[in-house]
Coordinates of C-alpha atoms and ligand atoms in Angstrom, one line a residue:
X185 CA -8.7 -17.4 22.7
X186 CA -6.9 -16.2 25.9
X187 CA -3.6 -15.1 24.3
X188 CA -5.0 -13.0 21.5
X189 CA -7.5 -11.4 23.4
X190 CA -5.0 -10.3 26.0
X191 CA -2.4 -9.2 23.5
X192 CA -5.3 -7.1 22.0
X193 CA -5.4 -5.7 25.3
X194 CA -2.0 -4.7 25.8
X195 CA -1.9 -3.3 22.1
X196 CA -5.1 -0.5 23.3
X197 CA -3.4 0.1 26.7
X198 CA -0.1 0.9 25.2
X199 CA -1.1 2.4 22.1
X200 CA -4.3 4.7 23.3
X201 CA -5.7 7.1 20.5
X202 CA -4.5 4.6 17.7
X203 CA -7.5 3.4 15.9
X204 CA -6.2 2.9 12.7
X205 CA -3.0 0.8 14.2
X206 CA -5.6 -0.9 16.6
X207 CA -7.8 -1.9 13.4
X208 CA -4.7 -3.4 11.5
X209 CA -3.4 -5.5 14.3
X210 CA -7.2 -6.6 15.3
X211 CA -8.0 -7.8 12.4
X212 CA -4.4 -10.2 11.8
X213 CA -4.2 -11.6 15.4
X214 CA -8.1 -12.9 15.3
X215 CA -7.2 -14.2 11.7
X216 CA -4.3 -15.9 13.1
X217 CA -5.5 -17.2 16.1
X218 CA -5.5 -21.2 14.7
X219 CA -1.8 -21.2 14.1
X220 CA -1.4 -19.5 17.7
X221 CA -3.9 -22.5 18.7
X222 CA -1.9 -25.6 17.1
X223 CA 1.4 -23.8 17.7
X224 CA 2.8 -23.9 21.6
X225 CA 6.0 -22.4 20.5
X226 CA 4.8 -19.1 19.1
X227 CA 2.9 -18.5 22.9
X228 CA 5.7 -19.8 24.9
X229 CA 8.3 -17.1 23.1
X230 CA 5.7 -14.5 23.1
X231 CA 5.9 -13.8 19.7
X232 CA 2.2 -11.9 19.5
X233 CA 3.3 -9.2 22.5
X234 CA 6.7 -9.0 20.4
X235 CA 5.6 -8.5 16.3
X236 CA 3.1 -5.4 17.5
X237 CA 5.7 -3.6 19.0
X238 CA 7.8 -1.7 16.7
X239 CA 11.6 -2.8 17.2
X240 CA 12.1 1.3 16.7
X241 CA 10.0 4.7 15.9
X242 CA 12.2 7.8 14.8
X243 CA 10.0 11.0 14.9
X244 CA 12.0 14.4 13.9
X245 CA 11.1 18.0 13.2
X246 CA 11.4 18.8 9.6
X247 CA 11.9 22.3 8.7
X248 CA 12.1 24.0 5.5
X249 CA 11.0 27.9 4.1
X250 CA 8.3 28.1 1.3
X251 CA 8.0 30.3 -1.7
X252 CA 7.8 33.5 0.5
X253 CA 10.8 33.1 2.6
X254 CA 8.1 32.1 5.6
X255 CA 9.3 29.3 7.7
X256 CA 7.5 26.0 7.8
X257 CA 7.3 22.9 10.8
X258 CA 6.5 19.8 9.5
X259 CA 6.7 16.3 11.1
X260 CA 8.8 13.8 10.4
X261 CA 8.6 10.3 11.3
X262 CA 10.2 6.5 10.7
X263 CA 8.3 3.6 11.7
X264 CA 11.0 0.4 11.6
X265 CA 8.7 -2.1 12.4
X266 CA 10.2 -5.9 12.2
X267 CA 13.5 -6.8 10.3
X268 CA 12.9 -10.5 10.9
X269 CA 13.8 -11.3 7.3
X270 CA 15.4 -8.7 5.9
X271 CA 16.2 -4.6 5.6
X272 CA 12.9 -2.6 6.9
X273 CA 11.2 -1.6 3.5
X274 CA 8.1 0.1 2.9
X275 CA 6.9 3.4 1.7
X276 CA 6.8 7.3 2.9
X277 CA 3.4 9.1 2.8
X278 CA 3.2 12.8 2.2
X279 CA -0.5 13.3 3.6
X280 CA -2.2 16.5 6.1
X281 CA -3.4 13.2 8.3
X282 CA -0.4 11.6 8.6
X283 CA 0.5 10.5 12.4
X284 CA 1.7 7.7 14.7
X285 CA -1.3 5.6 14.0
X286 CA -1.6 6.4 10.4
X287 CA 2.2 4.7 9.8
X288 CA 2.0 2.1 12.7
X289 CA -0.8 0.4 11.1
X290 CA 1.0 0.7 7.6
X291 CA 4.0 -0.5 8.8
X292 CA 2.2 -3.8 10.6
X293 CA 0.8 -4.7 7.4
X294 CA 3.6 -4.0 5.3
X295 CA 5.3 -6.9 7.4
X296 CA 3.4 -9.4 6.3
X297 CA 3.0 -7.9 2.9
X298 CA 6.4 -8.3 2.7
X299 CA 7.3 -12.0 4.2
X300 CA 4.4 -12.9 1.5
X301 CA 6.2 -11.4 -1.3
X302 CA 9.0 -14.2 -1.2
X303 CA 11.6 -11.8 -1.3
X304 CA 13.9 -10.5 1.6
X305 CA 12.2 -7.6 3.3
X306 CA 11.4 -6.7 6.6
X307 CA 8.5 -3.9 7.6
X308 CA 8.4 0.3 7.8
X309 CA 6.5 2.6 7.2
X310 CA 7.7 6.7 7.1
X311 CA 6.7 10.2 5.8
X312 CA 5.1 13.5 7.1
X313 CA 1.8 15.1 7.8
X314 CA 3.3 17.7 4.9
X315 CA 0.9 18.6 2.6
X316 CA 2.2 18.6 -1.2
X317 CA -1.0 19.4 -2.7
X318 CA -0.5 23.1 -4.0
X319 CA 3.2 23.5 -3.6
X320 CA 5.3 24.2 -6.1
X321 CA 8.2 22.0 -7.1
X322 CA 10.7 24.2 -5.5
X323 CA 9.3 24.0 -2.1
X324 CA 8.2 20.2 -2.5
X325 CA 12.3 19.9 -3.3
X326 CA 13.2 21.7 0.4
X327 CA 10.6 19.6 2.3
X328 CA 12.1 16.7 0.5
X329 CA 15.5 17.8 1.3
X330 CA 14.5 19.1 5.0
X331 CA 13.4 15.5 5.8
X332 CA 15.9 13.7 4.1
X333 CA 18.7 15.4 5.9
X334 CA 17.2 13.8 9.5
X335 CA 15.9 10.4 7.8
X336 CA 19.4 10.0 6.1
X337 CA 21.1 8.8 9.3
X338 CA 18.4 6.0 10.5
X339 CA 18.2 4.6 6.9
X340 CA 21.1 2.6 3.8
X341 CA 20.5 0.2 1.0
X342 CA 21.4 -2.9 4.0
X343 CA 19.1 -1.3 7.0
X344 CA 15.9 0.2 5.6
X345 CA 15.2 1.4 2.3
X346 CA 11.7 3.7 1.3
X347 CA 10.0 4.2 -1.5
X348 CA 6.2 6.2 -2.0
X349 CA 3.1 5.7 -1.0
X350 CA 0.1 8.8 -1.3
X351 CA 1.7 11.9 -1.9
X352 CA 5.5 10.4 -2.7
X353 CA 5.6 9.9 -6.5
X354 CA 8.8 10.0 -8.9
X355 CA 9.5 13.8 -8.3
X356 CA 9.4 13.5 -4.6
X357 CA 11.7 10.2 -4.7
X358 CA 14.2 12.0 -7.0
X359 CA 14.7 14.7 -4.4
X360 CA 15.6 12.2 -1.2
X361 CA 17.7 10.6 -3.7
X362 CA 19.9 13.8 -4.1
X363 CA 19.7 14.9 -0.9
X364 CA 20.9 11.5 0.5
X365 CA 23.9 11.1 -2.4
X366 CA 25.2 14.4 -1.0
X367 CA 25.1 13.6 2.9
X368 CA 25.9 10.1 2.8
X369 CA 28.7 10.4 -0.7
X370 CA 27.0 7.3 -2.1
X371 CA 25.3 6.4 -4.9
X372 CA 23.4 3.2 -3.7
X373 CA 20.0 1.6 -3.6
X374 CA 18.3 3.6 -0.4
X375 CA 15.4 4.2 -2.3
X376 CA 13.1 2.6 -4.5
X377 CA 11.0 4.1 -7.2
X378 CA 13.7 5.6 -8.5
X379 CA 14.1 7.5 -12.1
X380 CA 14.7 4.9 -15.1
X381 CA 18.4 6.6 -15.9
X382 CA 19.2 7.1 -12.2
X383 CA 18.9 3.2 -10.7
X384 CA 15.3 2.9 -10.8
X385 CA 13.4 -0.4 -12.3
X386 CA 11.3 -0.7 -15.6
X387 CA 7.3 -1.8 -14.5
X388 CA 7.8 -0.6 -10.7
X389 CA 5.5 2.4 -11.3
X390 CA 3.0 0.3 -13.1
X391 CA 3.4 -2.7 -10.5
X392 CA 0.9 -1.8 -7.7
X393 CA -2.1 -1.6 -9.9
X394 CA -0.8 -4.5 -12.6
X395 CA -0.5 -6.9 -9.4
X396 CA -3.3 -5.9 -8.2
X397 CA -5.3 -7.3 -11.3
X398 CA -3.0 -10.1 -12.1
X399 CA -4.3 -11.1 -8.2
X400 CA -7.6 -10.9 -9.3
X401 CA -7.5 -12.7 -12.1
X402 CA -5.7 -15.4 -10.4
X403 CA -8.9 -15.1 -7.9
X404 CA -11.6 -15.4 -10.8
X405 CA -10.0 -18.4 -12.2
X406 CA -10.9 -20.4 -9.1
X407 CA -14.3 -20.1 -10.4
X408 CA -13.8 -20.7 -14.1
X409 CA -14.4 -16.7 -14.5
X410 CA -11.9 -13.8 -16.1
X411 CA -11.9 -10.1 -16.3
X412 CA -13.1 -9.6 -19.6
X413 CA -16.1 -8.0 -20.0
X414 CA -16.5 -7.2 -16.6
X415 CA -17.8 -3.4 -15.2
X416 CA -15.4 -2.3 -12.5
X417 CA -15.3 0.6 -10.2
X418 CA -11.9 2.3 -9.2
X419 CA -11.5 5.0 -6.7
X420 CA -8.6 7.0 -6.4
X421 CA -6.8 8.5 -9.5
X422 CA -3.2 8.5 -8.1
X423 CA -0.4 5.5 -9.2
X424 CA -2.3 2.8 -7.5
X425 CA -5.5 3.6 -9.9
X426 CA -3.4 4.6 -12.7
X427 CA -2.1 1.3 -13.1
X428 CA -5.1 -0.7 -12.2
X429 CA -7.1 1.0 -14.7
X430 CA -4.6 0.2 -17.2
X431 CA -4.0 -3.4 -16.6
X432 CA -7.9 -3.5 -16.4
X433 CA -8.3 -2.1 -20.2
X434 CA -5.7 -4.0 -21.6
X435 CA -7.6 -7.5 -20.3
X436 CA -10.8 -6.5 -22.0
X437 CA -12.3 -5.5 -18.7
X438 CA -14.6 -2.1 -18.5
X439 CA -13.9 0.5 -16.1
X440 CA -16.9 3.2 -15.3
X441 CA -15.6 5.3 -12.2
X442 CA -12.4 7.2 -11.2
X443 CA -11.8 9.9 -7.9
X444 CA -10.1 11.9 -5.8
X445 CA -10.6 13.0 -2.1
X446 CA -13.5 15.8 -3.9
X447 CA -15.5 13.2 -5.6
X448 CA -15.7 10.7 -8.0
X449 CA -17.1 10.7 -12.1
X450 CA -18.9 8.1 -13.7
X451 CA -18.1 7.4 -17.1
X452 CA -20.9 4.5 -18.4
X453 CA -18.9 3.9 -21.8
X454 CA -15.8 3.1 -19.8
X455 CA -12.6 4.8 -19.3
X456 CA -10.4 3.7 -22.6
X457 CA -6.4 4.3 -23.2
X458 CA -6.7 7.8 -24.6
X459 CA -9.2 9.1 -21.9
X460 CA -6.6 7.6 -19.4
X461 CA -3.6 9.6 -20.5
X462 CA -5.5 12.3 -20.2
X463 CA -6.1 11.8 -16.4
X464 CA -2.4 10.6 -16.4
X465 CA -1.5 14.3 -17.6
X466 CA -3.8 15.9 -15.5
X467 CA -2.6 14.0 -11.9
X468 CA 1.2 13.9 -13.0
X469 CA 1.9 16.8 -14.8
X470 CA -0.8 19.7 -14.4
X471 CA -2.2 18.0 -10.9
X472 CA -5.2 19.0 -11.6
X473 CA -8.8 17.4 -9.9
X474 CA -10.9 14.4 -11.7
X475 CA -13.7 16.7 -11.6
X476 CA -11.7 18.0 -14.5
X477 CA -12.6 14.5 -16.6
X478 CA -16.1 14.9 -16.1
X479 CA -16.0 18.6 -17.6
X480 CA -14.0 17.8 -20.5
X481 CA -15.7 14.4 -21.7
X482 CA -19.6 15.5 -20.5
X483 CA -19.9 13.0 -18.0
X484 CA -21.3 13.2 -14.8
X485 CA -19.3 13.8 -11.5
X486 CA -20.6 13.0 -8.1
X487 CA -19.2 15.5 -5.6
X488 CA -17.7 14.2 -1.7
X489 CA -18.8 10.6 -3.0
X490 CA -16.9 7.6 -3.4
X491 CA -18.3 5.3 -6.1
X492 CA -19.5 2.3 -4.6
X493 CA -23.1 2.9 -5.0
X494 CA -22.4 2.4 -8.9
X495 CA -23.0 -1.2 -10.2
X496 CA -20.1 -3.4 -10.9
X497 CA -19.0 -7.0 -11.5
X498 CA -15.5 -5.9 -9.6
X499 CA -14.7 -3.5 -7.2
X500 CA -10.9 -2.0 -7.4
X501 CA -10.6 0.4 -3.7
X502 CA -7.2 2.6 -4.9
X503 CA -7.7 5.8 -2.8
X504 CA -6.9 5.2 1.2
X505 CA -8.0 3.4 3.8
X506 CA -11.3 2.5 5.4
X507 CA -13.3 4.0 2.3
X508 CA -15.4 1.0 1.9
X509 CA -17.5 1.4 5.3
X510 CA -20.2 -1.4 6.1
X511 CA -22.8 0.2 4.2
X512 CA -21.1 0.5 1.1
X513 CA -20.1 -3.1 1.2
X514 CA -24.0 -4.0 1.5
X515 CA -24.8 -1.8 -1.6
X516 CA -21.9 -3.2 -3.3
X517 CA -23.6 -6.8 -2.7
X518 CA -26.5 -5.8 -3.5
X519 CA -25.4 -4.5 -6.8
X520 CA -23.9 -8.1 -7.7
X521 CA -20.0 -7.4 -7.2
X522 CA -18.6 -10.5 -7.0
X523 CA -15.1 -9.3 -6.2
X524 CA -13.0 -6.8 -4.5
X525 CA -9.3 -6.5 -4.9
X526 CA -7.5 -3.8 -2.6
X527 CA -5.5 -2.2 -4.3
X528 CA -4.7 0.4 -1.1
X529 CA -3.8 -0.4 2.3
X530 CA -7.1 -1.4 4.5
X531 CA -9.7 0.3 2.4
X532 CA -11.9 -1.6 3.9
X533 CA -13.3 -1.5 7.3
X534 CA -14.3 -4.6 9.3
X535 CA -18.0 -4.4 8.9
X536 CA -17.1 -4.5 5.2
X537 CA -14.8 -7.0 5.4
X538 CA -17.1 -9.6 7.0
X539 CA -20.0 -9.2 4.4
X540 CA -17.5 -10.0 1.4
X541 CA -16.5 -12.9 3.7
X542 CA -19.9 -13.9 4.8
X543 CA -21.1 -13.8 0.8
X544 CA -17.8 -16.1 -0.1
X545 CA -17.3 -13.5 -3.0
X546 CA -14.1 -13.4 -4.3
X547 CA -12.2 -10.7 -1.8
X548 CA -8.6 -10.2 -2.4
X549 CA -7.1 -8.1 1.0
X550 CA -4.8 -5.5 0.6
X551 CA -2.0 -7.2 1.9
X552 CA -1.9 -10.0 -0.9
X553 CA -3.5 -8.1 -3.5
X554 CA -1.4 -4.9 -3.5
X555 CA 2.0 -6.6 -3.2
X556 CA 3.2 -6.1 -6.3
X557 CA 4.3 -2.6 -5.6
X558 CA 6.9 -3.5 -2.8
X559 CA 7.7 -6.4 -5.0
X560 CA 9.1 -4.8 -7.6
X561 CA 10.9 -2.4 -5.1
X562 CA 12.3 -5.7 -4.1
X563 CA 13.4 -6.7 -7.9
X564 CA 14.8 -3.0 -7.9
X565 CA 16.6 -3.9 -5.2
X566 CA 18.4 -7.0 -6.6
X567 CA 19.0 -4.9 -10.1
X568 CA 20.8 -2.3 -8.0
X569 CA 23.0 -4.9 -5.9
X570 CA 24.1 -6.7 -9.6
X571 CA 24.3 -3.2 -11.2
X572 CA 22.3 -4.7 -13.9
X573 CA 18.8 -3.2 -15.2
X574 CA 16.1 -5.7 -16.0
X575 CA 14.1 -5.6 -19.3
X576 CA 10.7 -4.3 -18.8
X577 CA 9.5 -7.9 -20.4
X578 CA 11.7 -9.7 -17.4
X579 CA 10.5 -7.6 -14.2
X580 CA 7.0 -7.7 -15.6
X581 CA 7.0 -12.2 -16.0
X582 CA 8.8 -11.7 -12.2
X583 CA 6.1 -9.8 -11.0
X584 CA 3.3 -11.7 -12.5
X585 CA 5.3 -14.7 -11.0
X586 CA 4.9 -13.4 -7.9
X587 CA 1.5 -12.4 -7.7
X588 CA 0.5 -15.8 -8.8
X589 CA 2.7 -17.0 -5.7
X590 CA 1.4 -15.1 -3.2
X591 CA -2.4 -16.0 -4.5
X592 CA -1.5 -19.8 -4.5
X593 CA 0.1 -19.3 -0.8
X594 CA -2.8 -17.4 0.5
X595 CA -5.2 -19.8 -0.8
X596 CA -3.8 -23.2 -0.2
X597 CA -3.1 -21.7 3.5
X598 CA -6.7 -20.8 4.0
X599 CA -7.5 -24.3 3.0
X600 CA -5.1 -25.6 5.3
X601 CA -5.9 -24.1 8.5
X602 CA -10.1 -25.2 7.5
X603 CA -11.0 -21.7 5.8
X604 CA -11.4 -22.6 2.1
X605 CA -11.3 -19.2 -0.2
X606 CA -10.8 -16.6 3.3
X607 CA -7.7 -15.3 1.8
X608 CA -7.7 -12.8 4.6
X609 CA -7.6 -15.7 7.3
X610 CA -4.6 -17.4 4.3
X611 CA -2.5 -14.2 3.8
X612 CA -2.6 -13.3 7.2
X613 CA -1.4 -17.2 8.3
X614 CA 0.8 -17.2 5.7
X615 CA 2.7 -14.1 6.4
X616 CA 3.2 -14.2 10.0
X617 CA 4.8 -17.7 10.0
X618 CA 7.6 -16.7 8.0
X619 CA 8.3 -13.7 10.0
X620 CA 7.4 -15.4 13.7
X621 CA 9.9 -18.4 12.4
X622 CA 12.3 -15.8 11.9
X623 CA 12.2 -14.4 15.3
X624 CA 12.4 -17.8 16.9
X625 CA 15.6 -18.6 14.8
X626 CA 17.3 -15.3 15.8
X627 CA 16.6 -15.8 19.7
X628 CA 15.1 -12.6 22.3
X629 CA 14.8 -10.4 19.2
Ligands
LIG21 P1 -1.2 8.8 -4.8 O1 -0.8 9.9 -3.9 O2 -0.6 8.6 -6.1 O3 -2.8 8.8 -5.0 C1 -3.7 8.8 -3.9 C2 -5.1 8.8 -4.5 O4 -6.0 8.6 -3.4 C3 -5.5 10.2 -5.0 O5 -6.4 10.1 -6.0 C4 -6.0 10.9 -3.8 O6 -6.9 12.0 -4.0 C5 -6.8 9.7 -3.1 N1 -6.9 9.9 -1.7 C6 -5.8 10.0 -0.8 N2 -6.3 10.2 0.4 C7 -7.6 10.2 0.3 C8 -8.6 10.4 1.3 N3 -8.3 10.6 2.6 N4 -9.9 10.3 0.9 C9 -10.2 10.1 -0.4 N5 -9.3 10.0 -1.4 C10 -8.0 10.0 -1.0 O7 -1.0 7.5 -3.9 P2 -1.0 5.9 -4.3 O8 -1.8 5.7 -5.5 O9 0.4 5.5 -4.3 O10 -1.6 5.2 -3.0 C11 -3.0 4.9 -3.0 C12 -3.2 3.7 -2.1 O11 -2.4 2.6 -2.5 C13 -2.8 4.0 -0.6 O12 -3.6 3.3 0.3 C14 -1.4 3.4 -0.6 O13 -1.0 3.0 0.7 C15 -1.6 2.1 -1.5 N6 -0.4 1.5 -2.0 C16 0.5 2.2 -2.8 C17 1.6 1.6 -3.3 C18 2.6 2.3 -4.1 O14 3.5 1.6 -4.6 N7 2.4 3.6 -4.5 C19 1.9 0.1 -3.0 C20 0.8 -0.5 -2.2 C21 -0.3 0.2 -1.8 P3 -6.4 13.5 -3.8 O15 -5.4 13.7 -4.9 O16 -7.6 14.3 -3.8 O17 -5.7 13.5 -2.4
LIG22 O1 2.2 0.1 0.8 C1 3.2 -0.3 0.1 O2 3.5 -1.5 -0.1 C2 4.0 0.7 -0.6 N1 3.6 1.9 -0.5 C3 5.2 0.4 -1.4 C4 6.4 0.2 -0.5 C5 7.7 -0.1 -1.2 O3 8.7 -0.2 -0.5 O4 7.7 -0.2 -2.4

């Protein structure tokens, strides 16, 4: 169709050397293209050209002195994508690779991650092509407090409020958070993630990787199936995987593969609860590598693999994105998976994408499936507006609430707009209407 095809062509012109950002914003407008279609009002106000633009991009120098009194340049950078529906919200990412394309295309997804969520939160993305791996806590602590003292004047609880993503866990969160208390002399909600005693919300660590599996069990029961019993790859062995790996064990479900950015170990009598605090020690306390699990429990480790040529019933991407590539989506098929929930942002590239599609197994995209974090951001939100914590029993029922919502939104769009079970072409639909409604209600915005 004319419209989406020349928007595409505006986004490469403007944006050139911005695969990743192209990728993300590809993949939603020719999802979306049948509500552009029955829709004359979203053409006429141009709403395509507007929602890939971001409405601002804040990129800073970010300096700060390491361990041997050298001085460091890092940069710094604030993606504010769309606040259609509510503060910008989405995560920082500490990562060597991180750059304007990186963030663009996290921030486009995180607004219709968001508007799917139910809750009131418009789309960012931030962080720093810093590196944390192999700094010590002191120096981690003067980056954090480098960045924080640029971010602090482009961000508030009511305009745009981060949280992590890879490489921003509890200790790098609890830095910002100090550094923006002493700049701003307020103690408010401008972060999420935060420490239990210090604002922060029971289950939001956990929530990525629970919602993650309570969306794919919400996917398996459209076919009569559960988790249980079922052999499951993970990749990745930060707090996306963590969690996921968790919530997979407690539903009865078997889980044979972990990684990191090295490699990846196989563990054919399944990862239990013990073996998992072990990793749990050895990523967030001695940050150590998963080869280490494969050393200390004999099994076998695979290095500069990712585990998609193991068989499984489920496939659980938790690492980064595009590491499912076209060929490891044909061995995953070939293997019998029969579902794929994304637990990271666009694990999966196109070519991958379109087999799951093509085979109608059960594929849960990112954007639905790994909701759940930002989620319970959101309910961290409204617990530091009421000054009032939730139990752990009440965020996790809201959460699982929510999941279920989004599934059943994603879904019953799909079937709506004559694409029964393409919860791509449903969350995609689903999300943007929200948002483009939004736009149209608040005039030339
Ligand atoms: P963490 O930093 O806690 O963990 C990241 C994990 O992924 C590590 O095991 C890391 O290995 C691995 N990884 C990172 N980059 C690469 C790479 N280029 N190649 C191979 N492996 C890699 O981050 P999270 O668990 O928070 O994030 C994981 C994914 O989940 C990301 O896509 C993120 O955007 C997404 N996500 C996170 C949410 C959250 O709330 N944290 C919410 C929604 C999505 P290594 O240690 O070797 O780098
Ligand atoms: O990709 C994501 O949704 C996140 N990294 C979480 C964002 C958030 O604001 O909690």
């Amino acid at each position: 169709m004319g419209v989406i095809q020349d928007t595409l062509e505006i986004v490469r012109k403007r944006n050139p050397g911005e695969p990743e950002f192209f990728q993300a914003v590809t993949e939603v407008l020719e999802s979306i293209e049948p509500v552009i279609e029955r829709h004359k009002k979203y053409r006429d106000a141009r709403i395509l050209e507007r929602i890939v633009e971001p409405e601002r991009v804040v990129i800073f120098r970010v300096p700060w002195q390491d361990d041997k009194g050298q001085f460091q340049i890092n940069r710094g950078f604030r993606i504010q994508m769309n606040s259609a529906i509510g503060p910008y919200k989405g995560g920082l990412r500490f990562h060597p690779t991180v750059c304007l394309s990186i963030l663009k295309f996290l921030a486009f997804e995180q607004v219709f991650k968001n508007s799917l969520t139910t809750l009131p939160m418009g789309g960012a993305k931030g962080g720093s092509d810093f590196d944390p791996k192999g700094k010590s806590d002191n120096e981690v602590m003067r980056f954090c407090q480098s960045f924080m003292t640029e971010l602090f004047r482009h961000v508030g609880p009511d305009t745009d409020v981060p949280a992590g993503d890879i490489g921003v866990g509890g200790r790098e969160i609890g830095y910002l958070f100090g550094q923006y208390k002493r700049l701003a002399n307020e103690f408010t909600g401008v972060l999420t993630g935060k420490g239990l005693n210090w604002g922060g919300s029971l289950i939001r660590p956990e929530a990525t990787g629970y919602g993650c599996v309570y969306f794919a069990i919400e996917m398996s029961k459209t076919r009569g199936e559960t988790l249980e019993g079922k052999v499951c790859t993970v990749s990745g062995s930060g707090n996306a995987a963590q969690y996921t790996v968790e919530k997979l064990i407690q539903v009865g479900a078997k889980v044979v593969t972990m990684s990191d950015s090295d490699g990846f170990v196989y563990d054919k009598d399944g990862i239990n609860e013990e073996k998992l605090a072990w990793i749990m020690d050895l990523k967030n306390v001695r940050r150590g590598r998963i080869r280490e699990y494969a050393e200390k429990f004999g099994v076998k480790y695979f290095p500069g693999k990712r585990p998609w040529g193991i068989e499984c019933d489920c496939a659980f991407p938790c690492a980064t994105q595009n590491e499912i590539s076209g060929e490891d989506a044909k061995t995953l098929l070939d293997n019998g998976c029969t579902l794929v929930a994304e637990a990271a942002n666009m694990p999966s590239e196109p070519e991958a994408i379109q087999q799951f599609l093509a085979k109608r197994i059960l594929f849960g995209p990112a954007k639905a499936a790994n909701a759940g974090g930002v989620a319970t951001s959101g309910l961290e939100m409204a617990q530091n507006s009421m000054r009032l914590p939730w139990t752990r029993e009440e965020v996790d029922a809201r959460l699982r609430h929510i999941m279920t919502t989004i599934h059943k939104n994603a879904f019953d769009t799909a079937a709506e707009y004559g694409k029964p079970g393409n919860l791509v072409v449903g969350a995609n639909i689903a999300g943007f209407v929200k948002v483009a409604d939004a736009m149209l209600d608040q005039g030339l915005v």
